[in-house]
Amino acid sequence: MKSLSVAQTNQIITLLEQQQSTCQIAAYTGLNHSTISQIRSKLCPDLQKSSGGHPSLVTSTDMCHAIQFISTGKVENAVQVTKALQDIKTHPISSQTVHRHLKKSGMKAVVKKKHPLLSKRHRKEWLDFAVILEDELQQSLEYFNKSPEDILFQQDNDPKHTSRKAKNWFEDHDYEVMNIYGFTSKESWQSILNHQRDCRALGESGEGMGED
């Protein structure tokens, strides 16, 4: 190694402490790259070596934004995160880069669970409910000489009540439906059945009906 002056050696040490790479110092001082590496090994063995490469395209601030987007439900995957970050960044980044940084931060991709197909029990319940509407409800209206426009049909949010088949049936038969929240299916239907029973009993006894 070529003999260096104290001033040159101190300059190299100062630049190394400033996290300058050996290549950068060599270009700045005009010295050989190997000379600077030897000084580093002998005089500054405890200095942390530069990781090299270009600065990361995704900063810690970007990752904070990305995690916030995901946690608030604004985005669902790395592609959507990338599009959201592009609105606040001045240089382009790829979804692979974002995915890699999300993985480093402890997040991982998951596959959405698919809704299970309807079981035989569910299909039977829906068909039974359709039969109840077609037979029992229609017969009750005919018994009291009422039409769908005269009543407000109340029910809870049981899946068979809010199914597409049930909704289509109500729409096709011009029923106005109000869903009751906060009741279990059993309680709600028991209330409706009790009301129908009382109405039938009242009609059969003639009570509450006007005189001819």
CSV table of C-alpha atoms in Angstrom, one decimal:
chain,number,residue,atom,x,y,z
A,1,MET,CA,0.0,0.0,0.0
A,2,LYS,CA,1.3,3.4,-1.0
A,3,SER,CA,2.4,5.5,2.0
A,4,LEU,CA,-0.2,8.1,2.9
A,5,SER,CA,0.1,11.3,4.8
A,6,VAL,CA,-1.6,11.7,8.2
A,7,ALA,CA,-4.0,14.2,6.6
A,8,GLN,CA,-5.0,11.8,3.8
A,9,THR,CA,-5.5,9.0,6.4
A,10,ASN,CA,-7.7,11.2,8.6
A,11,GLN,CA,-9.7,12.3,5.6
A,12,ILE,CA,-10.4,8.7,4.6
A,13,ILE,CA,-11.4,7.8,8.2
A,14,THR,CA,-13.8,10.8,8.3
A,15,LEU,CA,-15.4,9.8,5.1
A,16,LEU,CA,-15.8,6.2,6.2
A,17,GLU,CA,-17.4,7.4,9.5
A,18,GLN,CA,-19.9,9.4,7.3
A,19,GLN,CA,-21.0,6.1,5.8
A,20,GLN,CA,-19.3,6.8,2.4
A,21,SER,CA,-18.6,3.7,0.4
A,22,THR,CA,-15.0,2.8,-0.6
A,23,CYS,CA,-15.9,3.5,-4.2
A,24,GLN,CA,-17.2,6.9,-3.4
A,25,ILE,CA,-14.1,7.7,-1.3
A,26,ALA,CA,-11.8,6.5,-4.1
A,27,ALA,CA,-13.6,8.7,-6.6
A,28,TYR,CA,-13.4,11.7,-4.2
A,29,THR,CA,-9.7,11.3,-3.2
A,30,GLY,CA,-8.3,9.8,-6.3
A,31,LEU,CA,-6.8,6.9,-4.3
A,32,ASN,CA,-7.1,3.2,-5.2
A,33,HIS,CA,-10.1,1.3,-4.0
A,34,SER,CA,-7.9,-1.4,-2.4
A,35,THR,CA,-6.0,1.2,-0.5
A,36,ILE,CA,-9.1,2.6,1.2
A,37,SER,CA,-10.3,-1.0,1.9
A,38,GLN,CA,-7.1,-1.7,3.7
A,39,ILE,CA,-7.3,1.5,5.8
A,40,ARG,CA,-10.9,0.5,6.7
A,41,SER,CA,-9.8,-3.0,7.8
A,42,LYS,CA,-6.9,-1.8,9.9
A,43,LEU,CA,-8.1,1.5,11.4
A,44,CYS,CA,-11.9,1.2,11.3
A,45,PRO,CA,-12.8,-2.5,11.7
A,46,ASP,CA,-15.9,-1.8,13.8
A,47,LEU,CA,-17.6,0.5,11.2
A,48,GLN,CA,-20.8,-0.8,9.8
A,49,LYS,CA,-20.4,-1.6,6.1
A,50,SER,CA,-22.7,0.0,3.6
A,51,SER,CA,-25.4,-2.3,2.3
A,52,GLY,CA,-24.7,-1.0,-1.2
A,53,GLY,CA,-27.2,-0.7,-4.0
A,54,HIS,CA,-29.6,2.1,-4.8
A,55,PRO,CA,-31.9,3.6,-2.1
A,56,SER,CA,-35.2,1.8,-1.5
A,57,LEU,CA,-38.0,2.9,-3.7
A,58,VAL,CA,-40.5,2.3,-0.8
A,59,THR,CA,-39.7,4.4,2.2
A,60,SER,CA,-40.9,3.8,5.8
A,61,THR,CA,-43.5,6.6,5.3
A,62,ASP,CA,-44.8,4.7,2.3
A,63,MET,CA,-45.2,1.6,4.3
A,64,CYS,CA,-47.1,3.5,7.0
A,65,HIS,CA,-49.5,4.7,4.3
A,66,ALA,CA,-49.8,1.2,2.9
A,67,ILE,CA,-50.6,-0.4,6.2
A,68,GLN,CA,-53.1,2.3,6.9
A,69,PHE,CA,-54.8,1.7,3.6
A,70,ILE,CA,-55.1,-2.0,4.3
A,71,SER,CA,-56.2,-1.7,7.9
A,72,THR,CA,-59.0,0.7,7.0
A,73,GLY,CA,-60.2,-1.5,4.2
A,74,LYS,CA,-59.5,1.0,1.4
A,75,VAL,CA,-57.4,-1.6,-0.4
A,76,GLU,CA,-57.2,-5.4,-0.4
A,77,ASN,CA,-54.0,-6.4,-2.1
A,78,ALA,CA,-50.6,-5.3,-3.2
A,79,VAL,CA,-51.8,-4.1,-6.6
A,80,GLN,CA,-54.3,-1.8,-5.0
A,81,VAL,CA,-51.8,-0.6,-2.5
A,82,THR,CA,-49.4,0.3,-5.4
A,83,LYS,CA,-52.1,2.3,-7.2
A,84,ALA,CA,-52.9,4.2,-4.0
A,85,LEU,CA,-49.2,4.9,-3.3
A,86,GLN,CA,-48.7,6.2,-6.9
A,87,ASP,CA,-51.0,9.1,-6.1
A,88,ILE,CA,-48.6,10.4,-3.4
A,89,LYS,CA,-45.3,9.4,-4.9
A,90,THR,CA,-43.3,11.1,-7.7
A,91,HIS,CA,-41.6,8.0,-9.1
A,92,PRO,CA,-43.2,4.7,-10.3
A,93,ILE,CA,-43.0,1.5,-8.2
A,94,SER,CA,-44.1,-2.0,-9.0
A,95,SER,CA,-46.6,-4.2,-7.2
A,96,GLN,CA,-43.9,-6.8,-6.7
A,97,THR,CA,-41.8,-4.3,-4.8
A,98,VAL,CA,-44.7,-3.3,-2.6
A,99,HIS,CA,-45.6,-6.9,-2.0
A,100,ARG,CA,-42.0,-7.6,-0.9
A,101,HIS,CA,-42.0,-4.7,1.6
A,102,LEU,CA,-45.4,-5.7,3.0
A,103,LYS,CA,-44.1,-9.2,3.6
A,104,LYS,CA,-41.0,-7.8,5.4
A,105,SER,CA,-43.3,-5.7,7.6
A,106,GLY,CA,-45.0,-8.9,8.8
A,107,MET,CA,-48.1,-8.9,6.5
A,108,LYS,CA,-49.0,-11.8,4.3
A,109,ALA,CA,-51.4,-12.4,1.5
A,110,VAL,CA,-54.4,-14.6,2.2
A,111,VAL,CA,-57.0,-16.1,-0.1
A,112,LYS,CA,-60.6,-15.0,0.5
A,113,LYS,CA,-62.8,-17.6,1.9
A,114,LYS,CA,-65.5,-18.6,-0.6
A,115,HIS,CA,-69.0,-18.7,0.7
A,116,PRO,CA,-70.1,-22.3,1.0
A,117,LEU,CA,-72.8,-23.7,-1.3
A,118,LEU,CA,-76.2,-23.9,0.2
A,119,SER,CA,-76.8,-27.1,2.1
A,120,LYS,CA,-79.8,-29.4,1.5
A,121,ARG,CA,-81.2,-28.1,4.8
A,122,HIS,CA,-81.0,-24.5,3.7
A,123,ARG,CA,-82.6,-25.3,0.3
A,124,LYS,CA,-85.4,-27.2,2.1
A,125,GLU,CA,-86.0,-24.3,4.5
A,126,TRP,CA,-86.2,-21.8,1.6
A,127,LEU,CA,-88.7,-24.1,-0.3
A,128,ASP,CA,-90.8,-24.6,2.8
A,129,PHE,CA,-91.0,-20.9,3.4
A,130,ALA,CA,-92.0,-20.4,-0.2
A,131,VAL,CA,-94.8,-22.9,0.3
A,132,ILE,CA,-95.9,-21.1,3.4
A,133,LEU,CA,-96.1,-17.8,1.6
A,134,GLU,CA,-98.0,-19.3,-1.4
A,135,ASP,CA,-100.5,-21.3,0.7
A,136,GLU,CA,-100.8,-20.1,4.3
A,137,LEU,CA,-100.4,-16.4,3.7
A,138,GLN,CA,-102.6,-16.3,0.6
A,139,GLN,CA,-105.3,-18.3,2.3
A,140,SER,CA,-105.2,-16.0,5.3
A,141,LEU,CA,-105.8,-13.0,3.1
A,142,GLU,CA,-108.6,-14.7,1.3
A,143,TYR,CA,-110.2,-15.7,4.6
A,144,PHE,CA,-110.2,-12.1,5.8
A,145,ASN,CA,-111.1,-10.7,2.4
A,146,LYS,CA,-107.9,-8.7,2.3
A,147,SER,CA,-105.4,-8.0,-0.5
A,148,PRO,CA,-101.6,-7.5,-0.2
A,149,GLU,CA,-102.1,-3.7,-0.5
A,150,ASP,CA,-104.1,-3.8,2.8
A,151,ILE,CA,-101.3,-5.3,5.0
A,152,LEU,CA,-97.7,-4.7,6.0
A,153,PHE,CA,-95.8,-8.1,6.2
A,154,GLN,CA,-93.3,-8.2,9.1
A,155,GLN,CA,-90.5,-10.7,9.4
A,156,ASP,CA,-87.0,-11.0,10.8
A,157,ASN,CA,-83.7,-11.3,8.9
A,158,ASP,CA,-83.5,-15.0,8.8
A,159,PRO,CA,-81.7,-16.0,5.6
A,160,LYS,CA,-84.7,-17.8,4.2
A,161,HIS,CA,-86.8,-14.6,4.7
A,162,THR,CA,-84.3,-12.4,2.9
A,163,SER,CA,-83.4,-14.8,0.2
A,164,ARG,CA,-83.7,-13.8,-3.5
A,165,LYS,CA,-86.5,-16.3,-3.9
A,166,ALA,CA,-88.5,-14.7,-1.1
A,167,LYS,CA,-87.9,-11.2,-2.2
A,168,ASN,CA,-89.0,-12.0,-5.7
A,169,TRP,CA,-92.1,-13.6,-4.4
A,170,PHE,CA,-93.1,-10.5,-2.4
A,171,GLU,CA,-92.4,-8.2,-5.3
A,172,ASP,CA,-94.4,-10.4,-7.7
A,173,HIS,CA,-97.3,-10.4,-5.4
A,174,ASP,CA,-97.2,-6.7,-4.4
A,175,TYR,CA,-96.4,-7.1,-0.7
A,176,GLU,CA,-94.9,-4.4,1.4
A,177,VAL,CA,-92.3,-6.1,3.7
A,178,MET,CA,-90.7,-4.7,6.9
A,179,ASN,CA,-87.8,-6.6,8.4
A,180,ILE,CA,-87.7,-6.7,12.2
A,181,TYR,CA,-84.3,-6.4,13.8
A,182,GLY,CA,-83.3,-7.7,17.2
A,183,PHE,CA,-85.5,-10.8,17.3
A,184,THR,CA,-84.6,-14.4,16.9
A,185,SER,CA,-86.3,-16.3,14.1
A,186,LYS,CA,-88.3,-18.3,16.6
A,187,GLU,CA,-89.5,-15.3,18.6
A,188,SER,CA,-90.5,-13.3,15.5
A,189,TRP,CA,-92.4,-16.1,13.9
A,190,GLN,CA,-94.2,-17.0,17.1
A,191,SER,CA,-95.4,-13.4,17.4
A,192,ILE,CA,-96.7,-13.5,13.9
A,193,LEU,CA,-98.4,-16.8,14.3
A,194,ASN,CA,-100.0,-15.7,17.6
A,195,HIS,CA,-101.3,-12.6,15.9
A,196,GLN,CA,-102.8,-14.6,13.0
A,197,ARG,CA,-104.4,-17.0,15.5
A,198,ASP,CA,-106.0,-14.1,17.4
A,199,CYS,CA,-107.3,-12.5,14.2
A,200,ARG,CA,-108.9,-15.7,13.1
A,201,ALA,CA,-110.5,-16.2,16.5
A,202,LEU,CA,-111.8,-12.7,16.4
A,203,GLY,CA,-113.2,-13.2,12.9
A,204,GLU,CA,-114.9,-16.5,13.8
A,205,SER,CA,-116.5,-15.0,16.9
A,206,GLY,CA,-117.7,-11.9,15.1
A,207,GLU,CA,-116.3,-9.6,17.8
A,208,GLY,CA,-115.1,-6.2,16.8
A,209,MET,CA,-117.0,-6.4,13.5
A,210,GLY,CA,-119.5,-3.7,12.5
A,211,GLU,CA,-123.2,-4.3,12.4
A,212,ASP,CA,-125.0,-4.6,9.1
